């Protein structure tokens, strides 16, 4: 009975999570222009998508912003995490540590609005920057750095501090320790921080809306504005494409990880059998 | 209760430590006023339980901790304030700290590359290190592809590769299982002697300290309790703490009833002790008597001597193959630990037997602290 309850609970949760997505995918193949009425299957919205220059340039802009802001986030996040983890005492440490995580708890609207106000007055005094790609990047990197900091901090914490000491013992100056030991070992965390901040940037609407200028509409902004004018099946098609790309990416990644884990296990088993033969 | 080894400066002294202290947050004394010197080629062990300050002391030698007071001299040069990467000292870490992203070869070459050594020289040095620890066929492996014993040898090779003037060993065998440990102990000491490097070794295992070190410092509460060769530490401990920490010991509490130049008599609840001892004691003084389990003889016939024997009942017995340990409950309530080699006795003593435990006048050590 317990088991049956657990199973139905699981089905309910999955249905809650994935039913909307499945509906969306199914309706993207609907021939009818009315989103809620099924007529017959067709790929005409995908064809329409190919011709939709606004949407395509929005995708390009979103990818560009996501890529660059993820790079910036990881860069700033790494150094913040490193400073907070490896240097126990410096002036302003407490301030930095609380400020580094402030964007996590601050509502996006507040962050967006205050950034906008600041950028407007900066532009007023300096004539720079115009709102557009750069300002969106700035906002996304600000938010992303906070998330990257969290991811990288947790990895730094679990890393054996003796490795740093061993490197120093063997003649590394502090920066060499970072470059030759800490950084290579951080790579998995850097990759996941990059993916996380890339995703964050890719689906952000709030910050982008505040910080973008004329001619700079990201994909979520375009979808959002079109949805307000009435649901358009070509948006379903666009969403389906994105979902497919993400799904394929996730599956490929987990397959790769599973293979690496198996490989490692095999090597450990080999060592074990060798050492048994030796003794 | 401060026992300091004599600090004499001779040509032979490679390492000299003077008045070294480490105090955390102004109050916690991890290491307190330690002084010693280590000669070239010597293996010096710091022995003590956890929290005795041995690791902090080692980390100060390596340069990871800054001493609150005192100085460290290496080959006559004050290195107290040098960072770890400028000291000609290398350390073999507890659980090895091998770089997981580098191969065995690169791990060993790591320190050499930092020195800007020529490529060919690095290759030669790494190869010779690999042969030294017999790991040539594993050069291309990553640390996780090695067994514990092999990792230990890589760690040793890495710490010796730069030909340090001083090698620090932090619990070098701590991460190995018991069987491997005995084998590795001798391998390690052979390699160290072959290279001729001076060593400071930290361990909580007295057996490890005794087999590997030429001198041992027993530490407790951040201080040196006693410094001496393994035999001295074991046979002539200078305090109850040292006697108790190093090996098994039976401790009698007693009062001195007579004392002359060579022999003193002590009365304890168990029996009268006649002890050959030169320590400064007065009649009426309370002292502890330390007696090692293997120096006691168990018999079932009444000993002839007047002193140094007592009678009790065997309450426990453990057979270890080469020897047997007995727990003999004396009439005073004290349980005497006795260790006897097997193979010669014909009358086997069993649990429940009433036995006489006796020992020689030289067997007991009088401790006033």
Coordinates of C-alpha atoms in Angstrom, one line a residue:
Chain A
X1 CA 0.0 0.0 0.0
X2 CA 2.9 2.3 0.9
X3 CA 4.5 1.4 -2.3
X4 CA 1.4 2.1 -4.3
X5 CA 1.1 5.5 -2.6
X6 CA 4.7 6.3 -3.4
X7 CA 4.3 5.3 -7.0
X8 CA 1.1 7.4 -7.5
X9 CA 2.8 10.3 -5.8
X10 CA 5.8 10.0 -8.1
X11 CA 3.5 9.9 -11.2
X12 CA 1.6 13.0 -9.9
X13 CA 4.8 14.9 -9.5
X14 CA 6.2 14.0 -12.9
X15 CA 2.8 14.9 -14.4
X16 CA 2.9 18.2 -12.7
X17 CA 6.4 18.9 -14.0
X18 CA 6.2 17.5 -17.5
X19 CA 2.6 17.6 -18.7
X20 CA 2.7 21.3 -19.6
X21 CA 5.9 20.7 -21.6
X22 CA 4.5 17.7 -23.4
X23 CA 1.3 19.6 -24.2
X24 CA 3.5 22.4 -25.6
X25 CA 5.5 20.0 -27.8
X26 CA 2.4 18.4 -29.1
X27 CA 0.7 21.6 -30.0
X28 CA 3.7 22.9 -31.8
X29 CA 2.8 20.3 -34.5
X30 CA -0.8 21.6 -34.6
X31 CA -1.9 23.0 -38.0
X32 CA -4.5 25.2 -36.5
X33 CA -3.6 28.8 -35.8
X34 CA -5.7 28.6 -32.6
X35 CA -3.5 27.4 -29.8
X36 CA -6.2 25.5 -28.0
X37 CA -7.9 23.8 -30.9
X38 CA -6.3 20.7 -32.5
X39 CA -6.9 20.2 -36.2
X40 CA -4.2 18.0 -37.7
X41 CA -0.5 17.5 -37.5
X42 CA 1.8 19.8 -39.4
X43 CA 5.3 21.3 -39.3
X44 CA 4.2 24.6 -40.8
X45 CA 5.0 26.6 -37.6
X46 CA 8.6 25.3 -37.8
X47 CA 8.7 26.5 -41.4
X48 CA 7.4 29.8 -40.2
X49 CA 10.0 29.9 -37.5
X50 CA 12.8 29.7 -40.1
X51 CA 11.5 32.8 -41.7
X52 CA 11.0 34.7 -38.5
X53 CA 14.0 37.0 -38.6
X54 CA 13.1 38.8 -35.3
X55 CA 13.0 35.5 -33.4
X56 CA 16.3 34.3 -35.0
X57 CA 18.2 37.4 -34.2
X58 CA 16.8 37.3 -30.7
X59 CA 18.1 33.8 -30.3
X60 CA 21.5 34.9 -31.6
X61 CA 21.6 37.8 -29.2
X62 CA 20.5 35.6 -26.2
X63 CA 23.2 33.1 -27.0
X64 CA 25.9 35.7 -27.3
X65 CA 24.9 37.4 -24.0
X66 CA 24.6 34.0 -22.2
X67 CA 28.0 32.9 -23.4
X68 CA 29.8 36.2 -22.6
X69 CA 28.0 36.8 -19.3
X70 CA 28.7 33.2 -18.2
X71 CA 32.4 33.7 -18.9
X72 CA 32.4 36.9 -16.9
X73 CA 30.4 35.3 -14.1
X74 CA 32.8 32.4 -13.8
X75 CA 35.8 34.7 -13.9
X76 CA 34.6 37.0 -11.1
X77 CA 33.0 34.2 -9.2
X78 CA 36.2 32.2 -9.1
X79 CA 38.3 35.0 -7.7
X80 CA 35.7 36.0 -5.1
X81 CA 35.3 32.4 -4.0
X82 CA 39.1 31.9 -3.9
X83 CA 39.7 35.1 -1.9
X84 CA 37.0 34.3 0.6
X85 CA 38.1 30.7 1.0
X86 CA 41.8 30.9 1.1
X87 CA 42.4 34.2 2.9
X88 CA 40.9 34.1 6.3
X89 CA 41.7 37.7 7.2
X90 CA 41.7 40.8 5.1
X91 CA 40.1 44.1 5.6
X92 CA 36.6 44.2 4.1
X93 CA 36.3 40.4 4.1
X94 CA 32.9 40.4 5.9
X95 CA 31.6 43.1 3.6
X96 CA 32.8 41.2 0.5
X97 CA 31.3 37.9 1.7
X98 CA 27.9 39.4 2.3
X99 CA 27.9 41.5 -0.8
X100 CA 28.9 38.5 -2.9
X101 CA 25.8 36.7 -2.1
X102 CA 23.4 39.7 -1.9
X103 CA 22.2 39.3 -5.6
X104 CA 21.0 35.8 -4.7
X105 CA 18.4 37.1 -2.2
X106 CA 17.7 40.5 -3.8
X107 CA 14.6 40.5 -6.1
X108 CA 15.6 40.8 -9.7
X109 CA 13.2 43.8 -10.1
X110 CA 15.2 45.7 -7.5
X111 CA 18.5 44.7 -9.0
X112 CA 17.3 45.7 -12.5
X113 CA 15.8 48.9 -11.4
X114 CA 18.8 50.1 -9.4
X115 CA 21.2 49.1 -12.1
X116 CA 19.1 51.0 -14.6
X117 CA 19.1 54.1 -12.5
X118 CA 22.8 53.9 -12.0
X119 CA 23.5 53.4 -15.7
X120 CA 21.3 56.2 -16.7
X121 CA 23.1 58.7 -14.5
X122 CA 26.5 57.3 -15.6
X123 CA 25.5 57.8 -19.2
X124 CA 24.3 61.3 -18.4
X125 CA 27.7 62.2 -17.0
X126 CA 30.0 60.2 -19.2
X127 CA 28.0 59.7 -22.3
X128 CA 28.6 56.0 -21.9
X129 CA 27.3 53.3 -21.9
X130 CA 24.4 53.2 -24.3
X131 CA 21.8 50.7 -23.2
X132 CA 22.1 47.5 -25.2
X133 CA 24.3 44.5 -25.3
X134 CA 26.9 45.8 -22.8
X135 CA 24.4 46.9 -20.1
X136 CA 22.5 43.5 -20.3
X137 CA 25.8 41.7 -20.0
X138 CA 26.7 43.8 -17.0
X139 CA 23.5 42.9 -15.2
X140 CA 23.7 39.2 -16.1
X141 CA 27.3 39.0 -15.0
X142 CA 26.4 40.6 -11.7
X143 CA 23.8 38.0 -11.0
X144 CA 25.8 35.1 -12.4
X145 CA 28.9 35.9 -10.4
X146 CA 26.9 35.4 -7.2
X147 CA 25.8 32.0 -8.4
X148 CA 29.2 31.0 -9.7
X149 CA 30.6 32.0 -6.4
X150 CA 28.3 29.6 -4.5
X151 CA 29.2 26.7 -6.9
X152 CA 32.9 27.3 -6.8
X153 CA 33.0 27.9 -3.0
X154 CA 31.5 24.5 -2.3
X155 CA 34.1 22.8 -4.5
X156 CA 37.0 24.8 -2.9
X157 CA 35.7 23.8 0.6
X158 CA 35.8 20.1 -0.1
X159 CA 39.2 20.3 -1.8
X160 CA 42.1 19.0 0.3
X161 CA 44.0 22.0 1.7
X162 CA 47.1 19.9 2.0
X163 CA 47.4 19.9 -1.8
X164 CA 48.1 23.6 -1.7
X165 CA 50.6 23.1 1.1
X166 CA 52.3 20.3 -0.9
X167 CA 52.6 22.6 -3.9
X168 CA 54.1 25.4 -1.7
X169 CA 56.4 22.9 -0.1
X170 CA 57.7 21.9 -3.5
X171 CA 58.5 25.5 -4.4
X172 CA 55.3 27.1 -5.7
X173 CA 54.6 30.8 -5.0
X174 CA 51.0 31.5 -4.1
X175 CA 49.9 32.4 -7.6
X176 CA 51.6 29.3 -9.0
X177 CA 49.7 27.2 -6.5
X178 CA 46.5 28.6 -7.9
X179 CA 47.5 28.2 -11.5
X180 CA 49.1 24.7 -11.3
X181 CA 47.0 23.0 -8.6
X182 CA 43.8 24.8 -7.6
X183 CA 42.6 25.8 -11.0
X184 CA 43.0 22.4 -12.7
X185 CA 41.2 20.8 -9.8
X186 CA 38.4 23.4 -10.1
X187 CA 37.6 22.6 -13.7
X188 CA 34.5 20.5 -13.0
X189 CA 33.1 23.3 -10.8
X190 CA 34.0 25.9 -13.4
X191 CA 32.1 23.9 -16.0
X192 CA 29.0 23.6 -13.9
X193 CA 29.2 27.2 -12.9
X194 CA 29.4 28.2 -16.5
X195 CA 26.4 26.0 -17.5
X196 CA 24.4 27.4 -14.6
X197 CA 25.1 31.0 -15.3
X198 CA 24.6 30.4 -19.0
X199 CA 21.1 29.1 -18.3
X200 CA 20.3 31.9 -15.9
X201 CA 21.3 34.5 -18.5
X202 CA 19.5 32.7 -21.3
X203 CA 16.1 32.7 -19.6
X204 CA 16.3 36.0 -17.8
X205 CA 13.5 38.5 -18.6
X206 CA 13.5 40.9 -15.7
X207 CA 17.0 42.2 -15.8
X208 CA 17.1 42.2 -19.6
X209 CA 13.9 44.2 -19.8
X210 CA 15.3 46.9 -17.5
X211 CA 18.7 47.1 -19.1
X212 CA 18.2 46.6 -22.8
X213 CA 17.9 49.4 -25.3
X214 CA 16.2 49.8 -28.7
X215 CA 17.1 47.0 -31.1
X216 CA 18.3 44.7 -28.3
X217 CA 15.6 42.1 -27.5
X218 CA 16.6 38.8 -26.1
X219 CA 14.7 35.6 -26.8
X220 CA 12.7 35.6 -23.6
X221 CA 11.8 39.2 -24.1
X222 CA 10.5 38.5 -27.6
X223 CA 8.5 35.5 -26.5
X224 CA 7.1 37.4 -23.5
X225 CA 6.0 40.4 -25.6
X226 CA 4.4 38.2 -28.3
X227 CA 2.6 36.1 -25.7
X228 CA 1.0 39.3 -24.4
X229 CA -0.4 40.0 -27.8
X230 CA -2.0 36.6 -28.0
X231 CA -0.5 33.1 -28.1
X232 CA 1.2 32.3 -31.3
X233 CA 1.9 28.6 -32.3
X234 CA 5.3 29.6 -33.7
X235 CA 6.4 30.3 -30.1
X236 CA 5.5 26.7 -29.3
X237 CA 7.8 25.6 -32.1
X238 CA 10.6 27.8 -30.9
X239 CA 10.2 26.4 -27.3
X240 CA 10.2 22.8 -28.6
X241 CA 13.5 23.5 -30.4
X242 CA 15.1 24.9 -27.2
X243 CA 13.8 22.0 -25.1
X244 CA 15.2 19.5 -27.6
X245 CA 18.6 21.1 -27.5
X246 CA 18.7 21.2 -23.7
X247 CA 17.5 17.6 -23.4
X248 CA 20.1 16.3 -25.9
X249 CA 22.8 18.2 -24.0
X250 CA 21.7 16.8 -20.6
X251 CA 21.6 13.3 -21.9
X252 CA 25.0 13.5 -23.5
X253 CA 26.5 14.9 -20.4
X254 CA 25.1 12.2 -18.1
X255 CA 26.2 9.5 -20.5
X256 CA 29.7 11.0 -20.5
X257 CA 29.8 11.1 -16.7
X258 CA 28.5 7.6 -16.4
X259 CA 31.3 6.4 -18.8
X260 CA 34.0 8.3 -16.8
X261 CA 32.7 6.8 -13.6
X262 CA 32.8 3.3 -15.0
X263 CA 36.3 3.8 -16.4
X264 CA 37.5 5.0 -13.0
X265 CA 35.9 2.0 -11.3
X266 CA 37.6 -0.4 -13.7
X267 CA 41.0 1.2 -13.0
X268 CA 40.5 1.0 -9.3
X269 CA 39.5 -2.7 -9.6
X270 CA 42.7 -3.3 -11.6
X271 CA 44.9 -1.7 -8.9
X272 CA 43.1 -3.8 -6.3
X273 CA 43.8 -7.1 -8.1
X274 CA 47.4 -6.1 -8.8
X275 CA 48.1 -5.3 -5.2
X276 CA 46.6 -8.7 -4.2
X277 CA 49.0 -10.4 -6.5
X278 CA 51.9 -8.6 -5.1
X279 CA 51.4 -9.5 -1.5
Chain B
X1 CA 58.4 19.6 34.2
X2 CA 60.4 21.0 31.3
X3 CA 62.9 18.7 29.9
X4 CA 64.9 20.1 27.1
X5 CA 67.5 18.4 25.1
X6 CA 70.8 20.0 25.5
X7 CA 71.2 22.6 22.8
X8 CA 74.8 22.5 21.8
X9 CA 75.9 23.9 18.6
X10 CA 78.3 21.7 16.7
X11 CA 79.4 21.5 13.1
X12 CA 77.2 18.5 12.7
X13 CA 74.0 20.1 13.7
X14 CA 71.8 20.5 10.6
X15 CA 68.7 21.7 12.3
X16 CA 68.6 23.7 15.5
X17 CA 65.4 24.9 17.1
X18 CA 65.6 27.4 19.9
X19 CA 62.8 28.4 22.3
X20 CA 60.1 27.7 19.8
X21 CA 56.4 28.4 20.8
X22 CA 53.2 28.6 19.0
X23 CA 50.3 30.3 20.8
X24 CA 46.9 30.5 19.2
X25 CA 44.6 33.4 20.0
X26 CA 46.9 34.5 22.8
X27 CA 46.0 31.7 25.1
X28 CA 46.1 28.2 23.5
X29 CA 49.6 27.0 23.7
X30 CA 50.1 24.4 21.0
X31 CA 53.8 24.3 21.3
X32 CA 55.6 25.8 24.2
X33 CA 59.3 26.6 24.5
X34 CA 60.7 23.7 22.6
X35 CA 64.4 23.4 21.9
X36 CA 66.3 20.7 20.2
X37 CA 68.9 20.0 17.5
X38 CA 69.2 17.3 14.9
X39 CA 72.4 16.1 13.5
X40 CA 73.1 15.5 9.8
X41 CA 71.9 12.1 8.8
X42 CA 69.9 11.6 11.9
X43 CA 66.2 10.4 12.0
X44 CA 64.5 12.3 14.8
X45 CA 61.0 11.3 15.8
X46 CA 58.4 13.5 17.5
X47 CA 56.2 11.0 19.4
X48 CA 53.0 11.9 21.2
X49 CA 49.2 11.5 21.3
X50 CA 46.8 13.7 19.4
X51 CA 46.9 17.3 20.4
X52 CA 50.4 17.1 21.9
X53 CA 51.7 19.7 19.5
X54 CA 53.8 17.4 17.3
X55 CA 52.1 18.3 14.1
X56 CA 52.2 22.1 14.8
X57 CA 55.9 21.8 15.5
X58 CA 56.4 20.0 12.2
X59 CA 54.3 22.5 10.3
X60 CA 56.5 25.3 11.8
X61 CA 59.5 23.5 10.5
X62 CA 57.9 23.3 7.0
X63 CA 56.9 26.9 7.2
X64 CA 53.1 26.5 7.2
X65 CA 52.8 28.0 10.6
X66 CA 54.6 31.1 11.9
X67 CA 56.1 30.6 15.3
X68 CA 54.9 33.0 18.0
X69 CA 58.4 32.9 19.5
X70 CA 61.7 31.3 18.9
X71 CA 63.9 30.5 16.0
X72 CA 64.6 27.7 13.5
X73 CA 68.1 27.4 12.1
X74 CA 68.9 25.1 9.2
X75 CA 72.6 24.6 8.5
X76 CA 73.4 27.7 10.6
X77 CA 70.9 29.9 8.7
X78 CA 67.9 31.4 10.4
X79 CA 64.9 30.2 8.3
X80 CA 62.2 31.2 10.8
X81 CA 60.6 33.8 8.6
X82 CA 61.1 32.1 5.2
X83 CA 58.0 31.0 3.4
X84 CA 57.7 27.2 2.6
X85 CA 58.6 27.6 -1.0
X86 CA 62.0 29.1 -0.1
X87 CA 63.0 26.5 2.4
X88 CA 65.3 23.6 1.3
X89 CA 63.0 21.4 3.3
X90 CA 60.4 19.0 1.8
X91 CA 57.6 17.1 3.5
X92 CA 55.9 13.9 2.9
X93 CA 52.3 14.5 3.9
X94 CA 50.0 12.4 5.9
X95 CA 47.7 10.7 3.3
X96 CA 50.3 11.9 0.8
X97 CA 48.6 14.9 -0.8
X98 CA 49.5 13.6 -4.3
X99 CA 48.2 15.9 -7.1
X100 CA 45.2 13.9 -8.4
X101 CA 45.3 15.6 -11.8
X102 CA 49.0 14.7 -12.5
X103 CA 50.6 11.4 -13.3
X104 CA 53.2 9.8 -11.1
X105 CA 55.9 11.1 -13.3
X106 CA 54.6 14.7 -13.2
X107 CA 54.0 14.5 -9.5
X108 CA 57.6 13.7 -8.9
X109 CA 58.8 16.3 -11.5
X110 CA 56.5 19.0 -10.0
X111 CA 59.1 20.4 -7.6
X112 CA 62.0 20.1 -10.0
X113 CA 60.1 22.2 -12.6
X114 CA 59.6 25.0 -10.1
X115 CA 63.3 25.2 -9.8
X116 CA 63.7 25.8 -13.5
X117 CA 65.9 22.7 -14.0
X118 CA 66.8 21.7 -17.5
X119 CA 64.4 19.2 -19.1
X120 CA 67.0 16.4 -19.5
X121 CA 68.1 16.8 -15.9
X122 CA 64.5 16.6 -14.7
X123 CA 63.9 13.4 -16.7
X124 CA 67.1 11.8 -15.2
X125 CA 66.2 12.8 -11.7
X126 CA 62.6 11.5 -12.0
X127 CA 63.8 8.2 -13.5
X128 CA 66.3 7.7 -10.7
X129 CA 63.6 8.5 -8.1
X130 CA 61.3 6.0 -9.7
X131 CA 63.9 3.3 -9.6
X132 CA 64.6 4.2 -6.0
X133 CA 61.0 3.5 -5.0
X134 CA 60.6 0.7 -7.7
X135 CA 57.7 2.3 -9.5
X136 CA 59.2 2.7 -13.0
X137 CA 56.3 0.8 -14.7
X138 CA 53.8 3.0 -13.0
X139 CA 55.1 6.4 -14.2
X140 CA 52.2 7.1 -16.5
X141 CA 49.5 6.4 -14.0
X142 CA 47.4 8.8 -12.0
X143 CA 47.4 8.6 -8.2
X144 CA 43.9 7.0 -8.0
X145 CA 45.2 4.1 -10.2
X146 CA 47.7 3.1 -7.5
X147 CA 47.4 1.1 -4.3
X148 CA 48.0 2.7 -0.9
X149 CA 51.5 1.4 -0.6
X150 CA 52.4 2.6 -4.1
X151 CA 50.9 6.1 -3.4
X152 CA 53.1 6.2 -0.3
X153 CA 56.2 5.5 -2.4
X154 CA 55.3 8.2 -4.9
X155 CA 54.9 10.6 -2.0
X156 CA 58.3 9.7 -0.8
X157 CA 59.9 10.0 -4.2
X158 CA 58.3 13.4 -4.7
X159 CA 59.5 14.7 -1.4
X160 CA 63.1 13.4 -2.1
X161 CA 63.3 14.6 -5.7
X162 CA 64.5 18.0 -4.9
X163 CA 67.2 16.6 -2.6
X164 CA 66.1 18.5 0.4
X165 CA 68.5 19.2 3.3
X166 CA 65.8 18.1 5.7
X167 CA 62.9 15.7 5.1
X168 CA 59.8 15.9 7.2
X169 CA 57.6 12.9 7.5
X170 CA 54.1 13.4 8.8
X171 CA 52.7 10.0 10.0
X172 CA 54.3 8.3 7.0
X173 CA 52.6 5.0 7.6
X174 CA 49.4 6.2 9.1
X175 CA 47.3 5.5 6.1
X176 CA 48.4 1.9 5.5
X177 CA 47.0 -1.3 6.9
X178 CA 48.9 -3.2 9.6
X179 CA 50.5 -5.9 7.4
X180 CA 51.7 -3.4 4.8
X181 CA 52.9 -1.1 7.5
X182 CA 55.6 -3.4 8.8
X183 CA 57.0 -4.1 5.4
X184 CA 56.9 -0.4 4.4
X185 CA 58.6 0.7 7.7
X186 CA 61.8 -1.1 6.7
X187 CA 61.6 -0.1 3.0
X188 CA 61.1 3.6 4.0
X189 CA 64.0 3.6 6.5
X190 CA 66.3 1.8 3.9
X191 CA 65.5 4.4 1.3
X192 CA 66.1 7.3 3.7
X193 CA 69.4 5.8 4.8
X194 CA 70.4 5.1 1.2
X195 CA 69.8 8.8 0.3
X196 CA 71.3 9.9 3.6
X197 CA 68.8 12.6 4.2
X198 CA 68.2 14.0 7.6
X199 CA 64.6 13.4 8.8
X200 CA 62.2 14.7 11.3
X201 CA 59.3 12.3 11.7
X202 CA 56.0 12.8 13.4
X203 CA 54.1 9.8 14.7
X204 CA 51.7 8.7 17.4
X205 CA 52.8 5.1 17.0
X206 CA 55.7 4.2 19.4
X207 CA 56.7 1.1 17.4
X208 CA 57.0 3.3 14.3
X209 CA 59.1 5.8 16.2
X210 CA 61.3 3.1 17.7
X211 CA 62.1 1.2 14.5
X212 CA 62.7 4.3 12.4
X213 CA 64.2 6.9 14.6
X214 CA 67.7 7.2 16.0
X215 CA 66.4 9.6 18.6
X216 CA 62.9 10.2 19.9
X217 CA 61.3 13.2 21.6
X218 CA 58.2 12.3 23.6
X219 CA 55.8 15.2 23.5
X220 CA 52.9 16.1 25.8
X221 CA 51.0 19.3 26.2
X222 CA 53.1 21.2 23.7
X223 CA 56.4 20.4 25.4
X224 CA 59.2 17.8 25.2
X225 CA 58.8 15.4 28.1
X226 CA 61.9 13.4 27.2
X227 CA 64.4 13.2 24.5
X228 CA 66.6 10.2 24.0
X229 CA 67.5 7.1 22.0
X230 CA 64.6 4.5 21.7
X231 CA 66.2 2.3 24.3
X232 CA 66.6 5.1 26.8
X233 CA 63.0 6.2 26.4
X234 CA 61.7 2.7 26.9
X235 CA 64.1 1.5 29.6
X236 CA 64.5 4.7 31.6
X237 CA 61.5 6.8 31.2
X238 CA 61.8 10.0 33.2
X239 CA 58.1 10.5 34.1
X240 CA 54.9 8.6 34.6
X241 CA 53.5 10.2 31.4
X242 CA 56.4 8.9 29.3
X243 CA 56.4 5.5 30.8
X244 CA 52.7 5.2 30.3
X245 CA 52.7 6.5 26.7
X246 CA 55.7 4.4 25.5
X247 CA 54.7 0.8 25.7
X248 CA 52.8 -1.1 28.4
X249 CA 53.7 -0.5 32.0
X250 CA 52.6 -1.4 35.5
X251 CA 52.7 1.5 37.9
X252 CA 53.0 1.0 41.7
X253 CA 52.4 3.9 44.1
X254 CA 54.7 3.8 47.1
X255 CA 56.7 5.5 49.8
X256 CA 60.4 5.4 50.2
X257 CA 61.3 3.7 53.4
X258 CA 65.1 3.5 53.1
X259 CA 67.6 5.0 50.7
X260 CA 71.4 4.6 50.3
X261 CA 73.8 5.4 47.5
X262 CA 72.8 2.6 45.2
X263 CA 69.7 1.0 46.5
X264 CA 66.4 2.3 47.8
X265 CA 63.5 0.5 49.4
X266 CA 59.9 1.4 48.6
X267 CA 56.8 0.2 50.3
X268 CA 53.6 0.0 48.2
X269 CA 50.3 -1.6 49.0
X270 CA 51.3 -4.7 47.0
X271 CA 54.8 -5.5 48.3
X272 CA 58.2 -4.2 49.3
X273 CA 60.4 -3.1 46.4
X274 CA 64.2 -3.1 46.5
X275 CA 65.4 -0.9 43.6
X276 CA 68.8 -0.2 42.3
X277 CA 68.5 3.4 41.4
X278 CA 70.5 6.6 41.6
X279 CA 67.7 9.1 41.5
X280 CA 67.6 11.8 44.3
X281 CA 65.0 10.5 46.6
X282 CA 64.4 11.1 50.4
X283 CA 63.0 8.7 52.9
X284 CA 59.2 9.4 53.2
X285 CA 58.9 10.6 49.6
X286 CA 55.9 9.4 47.5
X287 CA 57.1 7.9 44.3
X288 CA 55.8 5.8 41.4
X289 CA 57.5 2.6 40.3
X290 CA 57.3 1.6 36.6
X291 CA 57.6 -2.0 35.8
X292 CA 57.4 -3.4 32.2
X293 CA 55.2 -6.5 31.7
X294 CA 58.0 -8.5 30.0
X295 CA 60.3 -8.1 33.0
X296 CA 58.1 -10.0 35.3
X297 CA 58.4 -13.8 35.8
X298 CA 55.4 -15.9 36.8
X299 CA 56.0 -19.0 38.9
X300 CA 53.9 -21.3 40.9
X301 CA 56.6 -21.8 43.6
X302 CA 57.3 -19.3 46.3
X303 CA 60.3 -17.0 45.3
X304 CA 63.3 -17.0 47.5
X305 CA 63.9 -13.3 47.7
X306 CA 62.4 -11.1 50.4
X307 CA 61.4 -8.2 48.1
X308 CA 60.2 -7.7 44.5
X309 CA 57.5 -10.3 44.3
X310 CA 53.8 -10.5 45.0
X311 CA 51.1 -13.0 44.7
X312 CA 47.8 -13.0 42.8
X313 CA 45.3 -14.9 40.6
X314 CA 45.4 -15.1 36.8
X315 CA 42.2 -13.5 35.7
X316 CA 42.8 -13.1 32.0
X317 CA 45.2 -14.6 29.5
X318 CA 45.8 -13.7 25.8
X319 CA 47.9 -15.9 23.6
X320 CA 49.7 -14.1 20.8
X321 CA 51.8 -16.9 19.4
X322 CA 55.2 -15.7 20.2
X323 CA 54.2 -14.6 23.7
X324 CA 51.4 -14.6 26.1
X325 CA 50.0 -11.8 28.2
X326 CA 48.5 -12.4 31.6
X327 CA 46.4 -10.2 33.8
X328 CA 47.2 -11.1 37.4
X329 CA 44.8 -9.7 40.0
X330 CA 46.8 -9.0 43.2
X331 CA 45.3 -9.0 46.7
X332 CA 45.5 -5.2 46.8
X333 CA 43.1 -5.1 43.9
X334 CA 45.7 -4.0 41.3
X335 CA 45.8 -5.9 38.1
X336 CA 49.4 -6.7 37.0
X337 CA 50.1 -7.0 33.3
X338 CA 52.7 -9.7 32.6
X339 CA 54.2 -10.8 29.3
X340 CA 56.0 -14.0 28.9
X341 CA 57.7 -15.6 25.8
X342 CA 56.2 -18.9 24.8
X343 CA 58.1 -22.1 24.1
X344 CA 60.2 -22.7 27.2
X345 CA 57.8 -23.2 30.1
X346 CA 56.7 -26.7 30.7
X347 CA 54.1 -26.0 33.4
X348 CA 51.4 -24.0 31.7
X349 CA 49.7 -21.3 33.7
X350 CA 46.0 -21.0 33.2
X351 CA 43.2 -18.7 34.2
X352 CA 42.3 -19.2 37.9
X353 CA 45.8 -20.3 38.9
X354 CA 47.4 -18.6 41.9
X355 CA 50.8 -17.4 40.9
X356 CA 53.8 -15.6 42.1
X357 CA 55.0 -12.6 40.1
X358 CA 58.7 -11.6 40.7
X359 CA 61.2 -9.4 39.1
X360 CA 64.8 -8.3 39.3
X361 CA 66.0 -5.2 41.3
X362 CA 67.1 -3.6 38.1
X363 CA 63.7 -4.0 36.4
X364 CA 61.9 -1.2 38.2
X365 CA 62.3 2.5 37.4
X366 CA 61.6 5.0 40.1
X367 CA 59.6 8.0 38.9
X368 CA 59.3 11.1 41.0
X369 CA 57.1 13.0 38.6

